[in-house]
Coordinates of C-alpha atoms and ligand atoms in Angstrom, one line a residue:
X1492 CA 7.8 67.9 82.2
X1493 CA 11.3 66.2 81.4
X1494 CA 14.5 68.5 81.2
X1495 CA 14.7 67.5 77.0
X1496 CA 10.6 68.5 77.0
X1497 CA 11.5 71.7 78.8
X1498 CA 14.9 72.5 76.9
X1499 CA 13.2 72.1 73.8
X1500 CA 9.8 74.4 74.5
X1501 CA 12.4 77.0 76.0
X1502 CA 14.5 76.3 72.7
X1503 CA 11.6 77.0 70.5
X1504 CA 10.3 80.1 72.6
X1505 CA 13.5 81.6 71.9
X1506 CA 13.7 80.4 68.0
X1507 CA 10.1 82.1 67.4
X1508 CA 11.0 85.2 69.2
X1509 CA 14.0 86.1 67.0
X1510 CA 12.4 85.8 64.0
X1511 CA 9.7 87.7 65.1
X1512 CA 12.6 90.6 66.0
X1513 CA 14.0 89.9 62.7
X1514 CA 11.1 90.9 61.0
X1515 CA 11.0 94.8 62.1
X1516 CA 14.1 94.7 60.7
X1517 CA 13.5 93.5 56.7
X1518 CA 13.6 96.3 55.2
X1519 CA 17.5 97.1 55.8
X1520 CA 19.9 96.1 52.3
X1521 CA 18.8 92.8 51.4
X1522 CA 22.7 91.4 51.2
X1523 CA 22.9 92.2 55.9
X1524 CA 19.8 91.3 56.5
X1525 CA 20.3 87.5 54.5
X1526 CA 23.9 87.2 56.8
X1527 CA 22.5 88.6 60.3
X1528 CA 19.7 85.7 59.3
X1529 CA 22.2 83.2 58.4
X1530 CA 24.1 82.9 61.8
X1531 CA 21.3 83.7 63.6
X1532 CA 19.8 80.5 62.7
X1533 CA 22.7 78.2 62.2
X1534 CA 21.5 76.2 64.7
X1535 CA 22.9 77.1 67.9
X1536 CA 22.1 75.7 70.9
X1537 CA 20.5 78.7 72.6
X1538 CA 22.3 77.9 75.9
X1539 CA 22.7 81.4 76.8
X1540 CA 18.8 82.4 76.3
X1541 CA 17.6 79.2 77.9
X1542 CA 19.7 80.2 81.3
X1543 CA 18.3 83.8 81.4
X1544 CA 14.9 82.4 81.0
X1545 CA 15.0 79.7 83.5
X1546 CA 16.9 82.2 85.9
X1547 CA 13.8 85.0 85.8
X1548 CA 11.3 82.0 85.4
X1549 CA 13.0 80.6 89.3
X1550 CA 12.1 83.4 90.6
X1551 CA 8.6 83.6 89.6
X1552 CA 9.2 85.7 86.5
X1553 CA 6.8 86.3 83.2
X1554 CA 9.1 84.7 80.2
X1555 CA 7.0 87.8 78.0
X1556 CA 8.8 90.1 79.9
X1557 CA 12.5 88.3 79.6
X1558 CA 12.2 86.9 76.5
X1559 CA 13.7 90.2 74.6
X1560 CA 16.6 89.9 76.5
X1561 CA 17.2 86.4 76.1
X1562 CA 17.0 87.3 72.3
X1563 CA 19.4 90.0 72.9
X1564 CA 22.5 87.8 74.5
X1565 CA 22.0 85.4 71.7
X1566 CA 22.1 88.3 69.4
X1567 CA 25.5 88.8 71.4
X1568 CA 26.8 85.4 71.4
X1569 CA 26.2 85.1 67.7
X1570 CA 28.2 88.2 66.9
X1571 CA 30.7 87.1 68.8
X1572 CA 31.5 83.7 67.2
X1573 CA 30.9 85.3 63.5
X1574 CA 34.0 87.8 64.6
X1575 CA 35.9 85.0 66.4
X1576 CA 35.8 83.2 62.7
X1577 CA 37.4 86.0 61.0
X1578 CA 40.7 85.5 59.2
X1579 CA 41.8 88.5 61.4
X1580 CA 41.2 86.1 64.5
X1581 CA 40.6 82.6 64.7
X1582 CA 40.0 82.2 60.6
X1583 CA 37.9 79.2 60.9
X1584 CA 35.8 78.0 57.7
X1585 CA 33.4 76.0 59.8
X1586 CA 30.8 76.8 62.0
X1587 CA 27.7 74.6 63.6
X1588 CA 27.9 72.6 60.2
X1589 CA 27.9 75.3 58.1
X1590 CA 30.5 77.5 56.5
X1591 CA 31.5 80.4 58.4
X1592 CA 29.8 83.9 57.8
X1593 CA 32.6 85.4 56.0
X1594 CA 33.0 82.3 53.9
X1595 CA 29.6 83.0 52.6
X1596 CA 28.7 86.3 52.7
X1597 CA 32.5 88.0 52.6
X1598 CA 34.7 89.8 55.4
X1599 CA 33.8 92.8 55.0
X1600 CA 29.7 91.7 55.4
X1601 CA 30.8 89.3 58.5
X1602 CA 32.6 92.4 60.0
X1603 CA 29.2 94.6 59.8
X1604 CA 26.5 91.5 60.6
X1605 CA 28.7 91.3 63.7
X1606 CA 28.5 95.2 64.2
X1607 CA 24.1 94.6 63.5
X1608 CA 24.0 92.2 65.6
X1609 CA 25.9 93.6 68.7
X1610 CA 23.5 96.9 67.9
X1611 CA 20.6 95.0 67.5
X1612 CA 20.8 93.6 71.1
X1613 CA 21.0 97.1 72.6
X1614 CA 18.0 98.4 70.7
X1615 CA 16.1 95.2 71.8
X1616 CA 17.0 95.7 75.5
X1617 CA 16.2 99.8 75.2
X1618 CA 13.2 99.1 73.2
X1619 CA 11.4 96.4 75.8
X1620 CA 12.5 98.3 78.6
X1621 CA 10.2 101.5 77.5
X1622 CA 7.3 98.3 77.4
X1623 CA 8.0 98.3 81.6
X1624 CA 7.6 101.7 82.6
X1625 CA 6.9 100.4 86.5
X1626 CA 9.9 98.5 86.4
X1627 CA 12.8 100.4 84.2
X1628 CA 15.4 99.7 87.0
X1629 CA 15.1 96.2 86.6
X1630 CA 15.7 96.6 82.9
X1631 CA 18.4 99.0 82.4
X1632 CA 20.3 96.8 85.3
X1633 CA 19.8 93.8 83.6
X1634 CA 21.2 95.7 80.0
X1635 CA 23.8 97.0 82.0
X1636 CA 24.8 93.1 83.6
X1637 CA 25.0 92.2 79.9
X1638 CA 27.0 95.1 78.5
X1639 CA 29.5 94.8 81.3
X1640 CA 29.9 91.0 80.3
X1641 CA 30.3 91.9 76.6
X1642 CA 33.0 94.1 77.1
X1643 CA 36.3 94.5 77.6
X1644 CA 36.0 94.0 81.4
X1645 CA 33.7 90.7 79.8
X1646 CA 34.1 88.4 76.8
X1647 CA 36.4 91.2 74.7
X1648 CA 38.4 91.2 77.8
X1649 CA 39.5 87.3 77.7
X1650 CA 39.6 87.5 73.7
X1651 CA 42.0 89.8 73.8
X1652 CA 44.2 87.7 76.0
X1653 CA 43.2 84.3 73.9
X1654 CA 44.8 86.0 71.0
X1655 CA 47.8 87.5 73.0
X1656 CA 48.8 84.1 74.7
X1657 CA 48.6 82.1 71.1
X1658 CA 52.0 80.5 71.0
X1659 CA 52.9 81.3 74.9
X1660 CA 53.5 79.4 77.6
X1661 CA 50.3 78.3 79.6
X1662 CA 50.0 80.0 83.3
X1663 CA 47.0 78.7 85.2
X1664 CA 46.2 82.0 86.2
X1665 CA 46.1 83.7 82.7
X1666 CA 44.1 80.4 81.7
X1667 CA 41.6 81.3 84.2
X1668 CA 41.4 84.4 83.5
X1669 CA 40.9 84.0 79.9
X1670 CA 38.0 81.4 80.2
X1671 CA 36.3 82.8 83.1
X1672 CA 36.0 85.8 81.0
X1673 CA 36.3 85.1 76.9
X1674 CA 33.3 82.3 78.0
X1675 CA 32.2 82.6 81.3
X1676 CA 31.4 86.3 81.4
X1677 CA 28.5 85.9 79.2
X1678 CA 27.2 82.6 80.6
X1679 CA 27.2 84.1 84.4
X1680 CA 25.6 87.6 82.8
X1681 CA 22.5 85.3 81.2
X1682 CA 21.6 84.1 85.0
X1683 CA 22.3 87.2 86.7
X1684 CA 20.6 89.7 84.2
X1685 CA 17.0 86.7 84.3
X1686 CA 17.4 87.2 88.3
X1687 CA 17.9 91.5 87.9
X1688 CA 14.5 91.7 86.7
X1689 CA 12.8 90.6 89.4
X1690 CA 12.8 92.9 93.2
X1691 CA 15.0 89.5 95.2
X1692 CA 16.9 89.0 98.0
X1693 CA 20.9 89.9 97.8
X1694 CA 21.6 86.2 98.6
X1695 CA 19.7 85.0 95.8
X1696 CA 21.9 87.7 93.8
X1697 CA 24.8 86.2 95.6
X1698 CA 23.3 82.3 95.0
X1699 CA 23.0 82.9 90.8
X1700 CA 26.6 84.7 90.4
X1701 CA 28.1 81.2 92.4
X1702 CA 26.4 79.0 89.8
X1703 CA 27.1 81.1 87.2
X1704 CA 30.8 81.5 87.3
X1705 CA 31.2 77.6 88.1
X1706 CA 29.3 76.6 85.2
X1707 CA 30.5 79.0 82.8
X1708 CA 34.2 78.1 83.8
X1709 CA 32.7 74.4 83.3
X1710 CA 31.2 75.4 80.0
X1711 CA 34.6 76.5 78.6
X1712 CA 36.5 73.2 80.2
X1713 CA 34.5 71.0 78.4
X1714 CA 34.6 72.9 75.4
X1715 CA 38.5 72.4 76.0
X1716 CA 37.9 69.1 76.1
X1717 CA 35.1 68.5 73.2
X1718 CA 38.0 70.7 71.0
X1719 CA 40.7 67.3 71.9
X1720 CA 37.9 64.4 72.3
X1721 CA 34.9 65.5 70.1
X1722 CA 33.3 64.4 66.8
X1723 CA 34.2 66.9 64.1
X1724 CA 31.0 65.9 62.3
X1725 CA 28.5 66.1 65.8
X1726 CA 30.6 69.6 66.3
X1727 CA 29.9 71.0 62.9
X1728 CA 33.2 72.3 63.0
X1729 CA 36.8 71.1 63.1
X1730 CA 38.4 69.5 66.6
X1731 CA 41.7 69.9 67.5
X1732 CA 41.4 73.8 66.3
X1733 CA 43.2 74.6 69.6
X1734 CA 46.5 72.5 69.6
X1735 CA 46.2 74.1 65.9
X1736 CA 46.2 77.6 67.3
X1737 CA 48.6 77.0 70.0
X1738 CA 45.8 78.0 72.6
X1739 CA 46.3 78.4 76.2
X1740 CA 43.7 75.4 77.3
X1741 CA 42.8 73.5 80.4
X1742 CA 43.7 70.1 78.4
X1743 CA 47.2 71.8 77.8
X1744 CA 47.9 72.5 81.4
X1745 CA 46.1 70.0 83.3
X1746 CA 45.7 66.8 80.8
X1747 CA 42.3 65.5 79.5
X1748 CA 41.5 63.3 82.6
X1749 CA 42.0 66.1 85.9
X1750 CA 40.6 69.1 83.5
X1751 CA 37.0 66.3 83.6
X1752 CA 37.3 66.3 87.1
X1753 CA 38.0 69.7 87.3
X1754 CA 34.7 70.4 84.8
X1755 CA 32.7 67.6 87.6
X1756 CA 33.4 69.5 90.9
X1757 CA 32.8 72.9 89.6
X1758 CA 29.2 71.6 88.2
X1759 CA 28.6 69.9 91.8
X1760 CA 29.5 73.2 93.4
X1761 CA 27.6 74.9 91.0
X1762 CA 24.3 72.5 91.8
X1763 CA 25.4 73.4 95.3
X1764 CA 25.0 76.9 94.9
X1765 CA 21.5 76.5 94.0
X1766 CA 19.8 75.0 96.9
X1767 CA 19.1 78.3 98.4
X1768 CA 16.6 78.2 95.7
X1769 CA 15.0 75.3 96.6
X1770 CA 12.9 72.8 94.2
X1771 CA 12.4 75.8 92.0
X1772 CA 16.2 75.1 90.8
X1773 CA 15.7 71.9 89.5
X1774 CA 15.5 73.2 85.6
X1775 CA 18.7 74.6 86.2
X1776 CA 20.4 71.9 88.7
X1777 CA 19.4 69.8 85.1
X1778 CA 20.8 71.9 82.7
X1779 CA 24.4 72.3 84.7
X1780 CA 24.7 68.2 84.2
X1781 CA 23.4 68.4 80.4
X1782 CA 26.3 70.5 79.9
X1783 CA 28.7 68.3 81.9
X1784 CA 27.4 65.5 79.3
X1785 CA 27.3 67.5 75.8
X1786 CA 28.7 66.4 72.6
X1787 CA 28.8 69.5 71.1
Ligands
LIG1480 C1 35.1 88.2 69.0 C2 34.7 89.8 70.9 C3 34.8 88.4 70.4 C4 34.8 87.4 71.3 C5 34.8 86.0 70.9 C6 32.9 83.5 72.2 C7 34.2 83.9 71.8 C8 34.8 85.2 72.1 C9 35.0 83.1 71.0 C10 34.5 81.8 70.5 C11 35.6 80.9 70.7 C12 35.0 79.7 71.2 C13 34.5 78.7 70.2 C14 34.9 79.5 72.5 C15 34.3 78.3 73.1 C16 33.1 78.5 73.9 C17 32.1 78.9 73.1 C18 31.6 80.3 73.2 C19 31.5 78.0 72.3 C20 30.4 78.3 71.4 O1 29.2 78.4 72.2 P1 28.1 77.4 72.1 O2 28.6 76.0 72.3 O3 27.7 77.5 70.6 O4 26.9 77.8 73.0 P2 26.3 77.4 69.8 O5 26.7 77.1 68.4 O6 25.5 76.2 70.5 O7 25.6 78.7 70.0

């Protein structure tokens, strides 16, 4: 099968699977259910999901048994960018080509279908761990990989600086920190949670988290990048949103051309990191260079 071939049937796993977990949850007030829905399937690129899939998958896992999880981070994710949208943070009125929740459903609705969401996850991870009664360790480590990387030691972590550094001078370290952490955390938590599920060997442990944190710091470069370089109308949202914001960014303190190459060597070292899993990586050796390459 061909990476787009894979990418795609993993995509659409992922896509059936949260309406299906939608469902059980129709018969909450009509006006949270329709704005949980709407950024749920605004047409994200289910990066997040694919990764923890094709992590467990590697190492001879059953995508049943990951797939609630996977559902679960994008759950996360998805909160995440409706509250990054708010007026209270980055008030944008764009998002994947659409209007932004609170632009559609209020801010008071986008507050609480960020709150659903983020609950939503949890009850998804506690509820499919109770399906693995033999393996309940695996589960509630892999929750606990994600809830550490949601929080503030995680994504709220580097948000909180984002916001704090609007306007500042740009330290390399604090830009580090900030995207490892407001981006990365979540990226790096999808591959090590897929892995967590499975009984493996510490240096595969060791192997994922070395991929992870290059491509999720590579993630956020490009996304640097995509903000000065991209197509407003492939994003589905406006460009230049950073320079806007006055945000601390790797095009700021680097230029456009070294933050590339910085964005190339961490994917080869990232690839790198991989061979201790042999030809079973090559899914994920492919989807470190389709980020490398994305548009939006
Ligand atoms: C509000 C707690 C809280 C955190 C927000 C994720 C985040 C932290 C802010 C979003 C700001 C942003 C646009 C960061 C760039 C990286 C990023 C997360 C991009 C969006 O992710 P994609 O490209 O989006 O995977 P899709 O739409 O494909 O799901």
């Amino acid at each position: 099968m061909d990476f787009r071939e894979e990418y795609s049937k993993k995509h659409t796993l992922v896509e059936n699977a949260i309406k299906r977990i939608l469902e059980r949850y129709n018969d909450c007030p009509a006006t949270i259910y329709e704005a949980v829905k709407y950024s749920l399937f605004a047409g994200g690129k289910r990066i997040r999901p694919v990764l923890l899939l094709s992590a467990h998958e590697m190492v001879d896992g059953d995508l049943d048994e990951s797939m609630d999880l996977a559902c679960g981070m994008e759950m996360i994710h998805t909160y995440s960018l409706i509250h990054d949208d708010l007026p209270a943070m980055d008030n944008d009125d764009m998002r994947r080509g659409k209007p932004t929740n609170h632009k559609v459903f209020g801010e008071g609705i986008a507050v609480l279908a960020g709150d659903s969401l983020l609950n939503m996850a949890y009850e998804v991870f506690l509820e499919n761990s109770l399906r693995y009664p033999d393996k309940l360790l695996n589960h509630i480590k892999a929750a606990s990989i994600i809830a550490n990387a949601a929080g503030i030691h995680g994504m709220i972590g580097g948000q909180v600086v984002d916001l704090e550094m609007e306007g500042q001078p740009a330290e390399p370290e604090i830009l580090h920190y900030i995207h490892t952490h407001k981006t990365g955390a979540l990226i790096e938590a999808s591959l090590r949670a897929g892995l967590a599920l499975e009984n493996v060997e510490n240096e595969a442990h060791t192997a994922i988290a070395g991929y992870g944190k290059r491509l999720g710091l590579a993630f956020q470069i490009i996304d640097d990048i995509l903000d000065v370089t991209g197509d407003a109308a492939k994003m589905g949202k406006k460009t230049r949103s950073d320079e806007a914001h006055k945000k601390v960014t790797f095009t700021v303190v680097y230029g456009l051309e070294k933050s590339r190459r910085m964005a190339e060597e961490l994917i080869e070292q990232a690839v790198g990191e991989l061979d201790y899993f042999g030809k079973k990586a090559q899914f994920l050796k492919e989807i470190a260079y389709y980020i490398l390459r994305r548009q939006t």
